[in-house]
PDB file of C-alpha atoms in Angstrom:
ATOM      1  CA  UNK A 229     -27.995  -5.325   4.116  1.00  0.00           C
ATOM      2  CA  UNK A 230     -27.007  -8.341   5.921  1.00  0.00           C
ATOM      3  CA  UNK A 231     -29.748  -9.579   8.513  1.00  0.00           C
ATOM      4  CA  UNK A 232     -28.628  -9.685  12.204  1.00  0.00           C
ATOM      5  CA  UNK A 233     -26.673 -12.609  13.391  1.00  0.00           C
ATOM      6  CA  UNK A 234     -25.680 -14.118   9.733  1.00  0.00           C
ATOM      7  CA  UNK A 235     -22.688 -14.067   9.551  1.00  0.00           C
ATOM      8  CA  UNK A 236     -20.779 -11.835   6.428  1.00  0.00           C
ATOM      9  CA  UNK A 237     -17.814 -13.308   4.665  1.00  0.00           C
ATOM     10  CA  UNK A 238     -14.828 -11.641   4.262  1.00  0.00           C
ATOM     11  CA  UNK A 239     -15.564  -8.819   7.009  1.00  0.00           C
ATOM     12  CA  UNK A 240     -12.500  -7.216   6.948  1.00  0.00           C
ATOM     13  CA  UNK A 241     -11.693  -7.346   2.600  1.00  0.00           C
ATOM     14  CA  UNK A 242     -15.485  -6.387   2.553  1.00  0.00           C
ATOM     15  CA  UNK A 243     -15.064  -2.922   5.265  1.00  0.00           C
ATOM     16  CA  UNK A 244     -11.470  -2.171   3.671  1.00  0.00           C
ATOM     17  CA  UNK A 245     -12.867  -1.837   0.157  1.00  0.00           C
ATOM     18  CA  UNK A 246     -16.043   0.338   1.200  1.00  0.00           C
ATOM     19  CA  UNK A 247     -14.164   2.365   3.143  1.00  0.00           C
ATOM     20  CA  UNK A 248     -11.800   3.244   0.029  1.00  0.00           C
ATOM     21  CA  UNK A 249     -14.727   3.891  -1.967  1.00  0.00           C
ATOM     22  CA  UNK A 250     -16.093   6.622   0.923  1.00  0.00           C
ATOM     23  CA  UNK A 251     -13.142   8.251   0.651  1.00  0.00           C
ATOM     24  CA  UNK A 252     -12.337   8.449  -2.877  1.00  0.00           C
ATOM     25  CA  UNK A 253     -15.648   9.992  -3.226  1.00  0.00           C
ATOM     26  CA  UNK A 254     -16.196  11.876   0.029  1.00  0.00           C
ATOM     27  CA  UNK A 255     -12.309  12.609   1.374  1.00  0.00           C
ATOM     28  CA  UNK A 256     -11.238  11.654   4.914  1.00  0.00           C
ATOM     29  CA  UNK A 257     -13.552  13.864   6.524  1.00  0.00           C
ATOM     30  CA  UNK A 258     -16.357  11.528   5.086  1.00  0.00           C
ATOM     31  CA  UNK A 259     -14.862   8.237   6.503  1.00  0.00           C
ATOM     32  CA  UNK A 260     -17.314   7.062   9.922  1.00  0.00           C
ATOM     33  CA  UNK A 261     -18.106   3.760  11.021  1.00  0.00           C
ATOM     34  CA  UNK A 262     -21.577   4.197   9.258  1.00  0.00           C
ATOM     35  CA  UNK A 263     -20.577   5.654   6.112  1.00  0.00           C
ATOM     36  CA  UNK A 264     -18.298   2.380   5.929  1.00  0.00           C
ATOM     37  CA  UNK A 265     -20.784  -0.087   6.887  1.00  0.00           C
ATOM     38  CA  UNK A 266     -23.850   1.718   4.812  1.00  0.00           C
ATOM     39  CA  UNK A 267     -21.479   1.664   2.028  1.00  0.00           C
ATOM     40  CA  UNK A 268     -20.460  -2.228   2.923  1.00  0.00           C
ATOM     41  CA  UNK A 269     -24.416  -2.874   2.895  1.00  0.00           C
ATOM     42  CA  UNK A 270     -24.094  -4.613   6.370  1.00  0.00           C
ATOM     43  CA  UNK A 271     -24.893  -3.960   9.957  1.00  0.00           C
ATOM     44  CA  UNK A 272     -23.537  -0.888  11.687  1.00  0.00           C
ATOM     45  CA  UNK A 273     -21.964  -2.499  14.296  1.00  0.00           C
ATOM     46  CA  UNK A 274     -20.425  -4.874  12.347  1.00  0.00           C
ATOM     47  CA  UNK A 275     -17.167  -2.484  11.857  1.00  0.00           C
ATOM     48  CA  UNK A 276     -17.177  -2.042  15.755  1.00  0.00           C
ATOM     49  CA  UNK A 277     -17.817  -5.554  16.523  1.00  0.00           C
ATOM     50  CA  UNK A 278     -14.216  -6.205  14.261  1.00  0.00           C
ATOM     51  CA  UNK A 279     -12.517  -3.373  15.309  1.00  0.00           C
ATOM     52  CA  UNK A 280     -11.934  -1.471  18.147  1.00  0.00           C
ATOM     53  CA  UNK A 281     -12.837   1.827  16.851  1.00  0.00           C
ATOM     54  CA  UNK A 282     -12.687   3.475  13.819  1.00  0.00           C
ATOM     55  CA  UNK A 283      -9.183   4.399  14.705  1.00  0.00           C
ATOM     56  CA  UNK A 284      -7.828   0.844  14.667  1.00  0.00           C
ATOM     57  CA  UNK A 285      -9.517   0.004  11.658  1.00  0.00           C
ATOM     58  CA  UNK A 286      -8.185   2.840   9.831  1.00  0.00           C
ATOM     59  CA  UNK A 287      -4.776   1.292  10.758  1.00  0.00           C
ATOM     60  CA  UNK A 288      -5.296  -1.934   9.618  1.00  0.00           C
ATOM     61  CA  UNK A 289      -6.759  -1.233   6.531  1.00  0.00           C
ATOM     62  CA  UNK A 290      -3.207   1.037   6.207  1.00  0.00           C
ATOM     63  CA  UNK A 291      -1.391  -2.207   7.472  1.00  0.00           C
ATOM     64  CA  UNK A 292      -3.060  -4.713   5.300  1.00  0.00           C
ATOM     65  CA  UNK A 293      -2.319  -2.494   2.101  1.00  0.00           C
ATOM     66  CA  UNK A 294       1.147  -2.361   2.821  1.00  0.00           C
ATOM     67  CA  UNK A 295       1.394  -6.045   3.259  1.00  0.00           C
ATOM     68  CA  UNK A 296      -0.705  -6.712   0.282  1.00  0.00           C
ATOM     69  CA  UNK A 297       2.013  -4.524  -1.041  1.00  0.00           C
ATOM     70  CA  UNK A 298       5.148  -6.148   0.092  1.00  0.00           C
ATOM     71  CA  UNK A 299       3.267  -9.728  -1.028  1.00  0.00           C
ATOM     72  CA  UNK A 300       3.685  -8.434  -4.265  1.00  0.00           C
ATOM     73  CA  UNK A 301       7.562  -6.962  -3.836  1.00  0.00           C
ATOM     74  CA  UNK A 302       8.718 -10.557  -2.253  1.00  0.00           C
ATOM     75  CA  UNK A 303       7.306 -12.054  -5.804  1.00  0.00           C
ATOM     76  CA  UNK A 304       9.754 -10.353  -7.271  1.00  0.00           C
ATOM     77  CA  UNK A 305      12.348 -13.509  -6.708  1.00  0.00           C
ATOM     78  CA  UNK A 306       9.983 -15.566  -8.949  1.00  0.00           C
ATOM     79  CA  UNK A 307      10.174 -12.985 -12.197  1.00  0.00           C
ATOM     80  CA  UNK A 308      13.865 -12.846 -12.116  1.00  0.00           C
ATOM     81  CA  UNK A 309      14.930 -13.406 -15.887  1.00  0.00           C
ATOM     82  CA  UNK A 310      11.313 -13.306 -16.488  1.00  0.00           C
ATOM     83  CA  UNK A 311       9.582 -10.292 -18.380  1.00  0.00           C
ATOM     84  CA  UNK A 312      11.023  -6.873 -18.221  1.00  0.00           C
ATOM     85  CA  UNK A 313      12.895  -5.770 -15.328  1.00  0.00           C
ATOM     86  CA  UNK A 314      11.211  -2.282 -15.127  1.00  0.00           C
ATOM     87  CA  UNK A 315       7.676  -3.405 -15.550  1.00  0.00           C
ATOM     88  CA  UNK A 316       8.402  -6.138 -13.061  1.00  0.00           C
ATOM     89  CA  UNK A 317       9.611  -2.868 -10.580  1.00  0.00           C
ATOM     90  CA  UNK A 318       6.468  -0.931 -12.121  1.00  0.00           C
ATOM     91  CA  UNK A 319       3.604  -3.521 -10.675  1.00  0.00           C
ATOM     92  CA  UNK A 320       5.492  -3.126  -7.173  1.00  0.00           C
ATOM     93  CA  UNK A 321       5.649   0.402  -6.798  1.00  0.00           C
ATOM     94  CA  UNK A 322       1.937   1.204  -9.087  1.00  0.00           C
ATOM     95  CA  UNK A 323       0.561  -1.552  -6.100  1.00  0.00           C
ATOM     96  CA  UNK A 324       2.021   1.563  -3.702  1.00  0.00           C
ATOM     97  CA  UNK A 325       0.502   3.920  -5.472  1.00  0.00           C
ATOM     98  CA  UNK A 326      -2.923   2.678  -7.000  1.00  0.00           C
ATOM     99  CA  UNK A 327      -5.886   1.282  -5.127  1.00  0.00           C
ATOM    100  CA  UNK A 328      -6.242   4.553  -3.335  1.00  0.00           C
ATOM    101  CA  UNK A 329      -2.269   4.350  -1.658  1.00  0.00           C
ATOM    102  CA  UNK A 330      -2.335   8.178  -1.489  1.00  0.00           C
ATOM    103  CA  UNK A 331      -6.135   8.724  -0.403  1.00  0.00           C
ATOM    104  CA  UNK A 332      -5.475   6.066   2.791  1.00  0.00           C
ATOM    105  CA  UNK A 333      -1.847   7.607   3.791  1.00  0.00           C
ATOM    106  CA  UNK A 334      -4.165  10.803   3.553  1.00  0.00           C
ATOM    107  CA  UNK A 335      -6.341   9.321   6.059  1.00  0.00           C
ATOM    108  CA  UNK A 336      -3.967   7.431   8.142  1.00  0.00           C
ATOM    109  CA  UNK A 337      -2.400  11.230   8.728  1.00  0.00           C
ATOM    110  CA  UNK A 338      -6.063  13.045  10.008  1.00  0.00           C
ATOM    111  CA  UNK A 339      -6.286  10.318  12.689  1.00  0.00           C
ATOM    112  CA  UNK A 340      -3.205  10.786  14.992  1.00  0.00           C
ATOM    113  CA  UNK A 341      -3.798   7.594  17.198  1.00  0.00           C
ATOM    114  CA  UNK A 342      -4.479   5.608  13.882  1.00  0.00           C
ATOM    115  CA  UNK A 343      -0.936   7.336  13.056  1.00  0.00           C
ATOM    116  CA  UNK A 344       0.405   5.828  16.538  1.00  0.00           C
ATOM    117  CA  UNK A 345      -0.598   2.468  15.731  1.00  0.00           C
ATOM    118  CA  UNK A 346       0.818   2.046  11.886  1.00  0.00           C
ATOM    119  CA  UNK A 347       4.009   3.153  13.567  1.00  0.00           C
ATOM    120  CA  UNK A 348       3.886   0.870  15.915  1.00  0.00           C
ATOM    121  CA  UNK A 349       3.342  -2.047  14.207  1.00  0.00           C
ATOM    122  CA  UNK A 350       5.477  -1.440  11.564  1.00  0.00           C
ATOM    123  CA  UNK A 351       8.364  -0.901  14.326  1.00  0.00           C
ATOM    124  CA  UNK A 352       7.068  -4.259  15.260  1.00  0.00           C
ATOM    125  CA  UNK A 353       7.999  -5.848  12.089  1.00  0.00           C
ATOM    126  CA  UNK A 354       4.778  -5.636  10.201  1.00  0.00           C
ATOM    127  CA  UNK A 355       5.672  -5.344   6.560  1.00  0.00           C
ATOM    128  CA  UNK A 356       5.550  -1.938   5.183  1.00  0.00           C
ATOM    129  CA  UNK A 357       8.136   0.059   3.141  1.00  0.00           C
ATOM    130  CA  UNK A 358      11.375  -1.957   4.940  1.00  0.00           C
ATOM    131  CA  UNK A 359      10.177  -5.121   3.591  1.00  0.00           C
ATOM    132  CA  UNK A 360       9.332  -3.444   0.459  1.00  0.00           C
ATOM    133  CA  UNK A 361      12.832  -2.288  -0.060  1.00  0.00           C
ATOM    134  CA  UNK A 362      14.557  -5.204   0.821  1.00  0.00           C
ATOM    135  CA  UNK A 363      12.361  -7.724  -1.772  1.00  0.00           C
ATOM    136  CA  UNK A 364      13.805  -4.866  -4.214  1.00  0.00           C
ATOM    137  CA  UNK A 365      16.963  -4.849  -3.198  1.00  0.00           C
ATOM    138  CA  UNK A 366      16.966  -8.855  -3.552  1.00  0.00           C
ATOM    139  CA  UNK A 367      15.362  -8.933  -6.946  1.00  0.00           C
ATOM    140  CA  UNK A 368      17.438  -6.320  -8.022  1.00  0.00           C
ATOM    141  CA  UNK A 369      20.606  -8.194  -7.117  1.00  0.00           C
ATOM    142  CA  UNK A 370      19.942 -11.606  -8.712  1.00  0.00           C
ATOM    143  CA  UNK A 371      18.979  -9.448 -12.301  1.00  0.00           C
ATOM    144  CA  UNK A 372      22.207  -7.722 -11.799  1.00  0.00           C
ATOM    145  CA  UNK A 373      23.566 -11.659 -11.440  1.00  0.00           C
ATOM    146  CA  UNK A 374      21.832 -12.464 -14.837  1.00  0.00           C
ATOM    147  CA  UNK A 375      23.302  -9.553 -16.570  1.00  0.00           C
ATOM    148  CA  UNK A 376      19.679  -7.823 -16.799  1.00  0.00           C
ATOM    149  CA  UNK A 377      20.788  -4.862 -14.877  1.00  0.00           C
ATOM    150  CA  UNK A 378      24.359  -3.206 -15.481  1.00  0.00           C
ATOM    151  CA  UNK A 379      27.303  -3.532 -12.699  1.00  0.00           C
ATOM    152  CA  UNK A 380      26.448   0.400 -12.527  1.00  0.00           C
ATOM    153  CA  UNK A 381      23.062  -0.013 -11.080  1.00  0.00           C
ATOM    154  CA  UNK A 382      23.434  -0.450  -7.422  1.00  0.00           C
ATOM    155  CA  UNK A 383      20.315  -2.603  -6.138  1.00  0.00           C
ATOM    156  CA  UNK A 384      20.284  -1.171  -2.685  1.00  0.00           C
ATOM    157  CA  UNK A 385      20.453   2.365  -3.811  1.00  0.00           C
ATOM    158  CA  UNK A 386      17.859   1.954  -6.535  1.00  0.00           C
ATOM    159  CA  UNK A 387      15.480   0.300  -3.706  1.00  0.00           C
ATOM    160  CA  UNK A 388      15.846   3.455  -1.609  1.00  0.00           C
ATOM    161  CA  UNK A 389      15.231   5.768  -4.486  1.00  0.00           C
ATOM    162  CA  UNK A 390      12.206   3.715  -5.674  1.00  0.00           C
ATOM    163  CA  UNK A 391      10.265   3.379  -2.329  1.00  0.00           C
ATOM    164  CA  UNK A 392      11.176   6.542  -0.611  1.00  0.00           C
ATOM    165  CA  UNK A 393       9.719   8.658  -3.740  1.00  0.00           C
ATOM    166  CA  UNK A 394       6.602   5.948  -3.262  1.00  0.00           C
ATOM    167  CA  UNK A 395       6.530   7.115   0.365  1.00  0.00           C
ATOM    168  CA  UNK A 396       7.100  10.890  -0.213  1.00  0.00           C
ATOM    169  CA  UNK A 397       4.211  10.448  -3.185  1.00  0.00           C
ATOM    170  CA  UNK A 398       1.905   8.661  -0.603  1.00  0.00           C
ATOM    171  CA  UNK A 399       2.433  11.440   1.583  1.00  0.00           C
ATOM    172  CA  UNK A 400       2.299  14.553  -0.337  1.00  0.00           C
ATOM    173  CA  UNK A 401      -0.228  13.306  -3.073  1.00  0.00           C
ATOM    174  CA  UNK A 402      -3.894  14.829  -3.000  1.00  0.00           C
ATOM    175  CA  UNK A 403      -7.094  14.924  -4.699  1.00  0.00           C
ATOM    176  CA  UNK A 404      -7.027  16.854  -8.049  1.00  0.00           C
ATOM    177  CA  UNK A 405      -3.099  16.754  -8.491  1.00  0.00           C
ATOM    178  CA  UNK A 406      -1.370  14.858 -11.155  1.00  0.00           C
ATOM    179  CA  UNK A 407      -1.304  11.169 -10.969  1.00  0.00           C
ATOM    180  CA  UNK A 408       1.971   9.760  -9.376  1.00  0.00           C
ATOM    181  CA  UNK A 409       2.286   6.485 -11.345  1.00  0.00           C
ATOM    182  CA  UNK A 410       3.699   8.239 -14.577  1.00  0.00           C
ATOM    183  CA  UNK A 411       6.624  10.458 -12.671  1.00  0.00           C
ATOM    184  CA  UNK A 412       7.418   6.257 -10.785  1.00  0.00           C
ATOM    185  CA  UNK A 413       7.529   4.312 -14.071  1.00  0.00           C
ATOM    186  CA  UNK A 414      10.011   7.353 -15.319  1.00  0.00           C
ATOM    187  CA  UNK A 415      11.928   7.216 -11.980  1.00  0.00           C
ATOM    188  CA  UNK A 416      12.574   3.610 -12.107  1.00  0.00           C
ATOM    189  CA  UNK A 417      13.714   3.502 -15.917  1.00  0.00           C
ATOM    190  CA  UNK A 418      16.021   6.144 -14.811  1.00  0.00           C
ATOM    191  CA  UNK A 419      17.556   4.344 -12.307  1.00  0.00           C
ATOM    192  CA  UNK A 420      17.686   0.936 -14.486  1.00  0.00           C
ATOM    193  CA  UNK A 421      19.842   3.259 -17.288  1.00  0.00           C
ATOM    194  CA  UNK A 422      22.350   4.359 -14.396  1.00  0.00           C
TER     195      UNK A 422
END
């Protein structure tokens, strides 16, 4: 436990990560300011004295996984003619779907004004699946340049196939059911054969 008044590095990394431990154990309904900051092994207050509420931080940690996420999409223009173009897709879309991607959208969803404020900020411009789709669409166009995907694969169309399965998955994936990442890495060698 970290003594009052010394300060803890990394606050936020440090909260996000406990708090997707809580719920991969617990579920949802287990996620509180304490179980977070027990599970942290620092003050209580310290989520509070980050965070608005518990409903704000549940956003952000949402937020900052999707831009982690789209990070990792936009260095997609540094692979092209590097490696193979469906594992390069795979990493993107497995970074939607691992690290507990399901599990938080699961959360996100039981706290409606947590709900209100990914919506908002991602109308805002904060990166989410847009900016995922468009790194895709971009990578997928300069392989299509290099001959690595055929003239038949259309980049924008894969894109939307890729991350709206990754956002119906997020949303519709639970506890005890089959693991997404296998019915992705099929999906997007699919699409790569069109």
């Amino acid at each position: 436990m970290s003594p009052r008044g010394v300060a803890t590095p990394d606050v936020r990394e440090r909260l996000f990560a406990a708090a997707e431990r809580v719920l991969a154990d617990g579920g949802p309904g287990t996620v509180t300011s304490r179980a977070v900051t027990a599970e942290a092994g620092c003050s209580k207050g310290l989520l509070h004295a980050h965070f608005a509420g518990l409903d704000e931080f549940v956003a952000e940690l949402c937020l900052d996984r999707f831009a982690r996420t789209a990070a990792k999409a936009r260095a997609l223009s540094g692979l092209v003619g590097r490696g193979s173009v469906a594992e390069n897709l795979d990493a993107v879309v497995l970074a939607l779907l691992g690290s507990g991607g399901p599990a938080v959208s699961g959360l996100v969803m039981t706290r409606p004004v947590a709900t209100v404020r990914v919506r908002e900020a991602l109308e805002a411009g904060a990166p989410g699946f847009a900016a995922i789709q468009e790194a895709v669409t971009g990578y997928l166009e300069a392989e299509r340049r290099l001959g690595r995907v055929t003239d038949a694969v259309e980049p924008s169309v894969v894109a939307l196939a890729v991350v709206g399965t990754a956002h119906h998955l997020l949303m519709t994936s639970r506890p005890g059911t089959s693991d997404p990442r296998a019915l992705m890495k099929d999906l997007v060698a699919s699409l790569l054969r069109s």
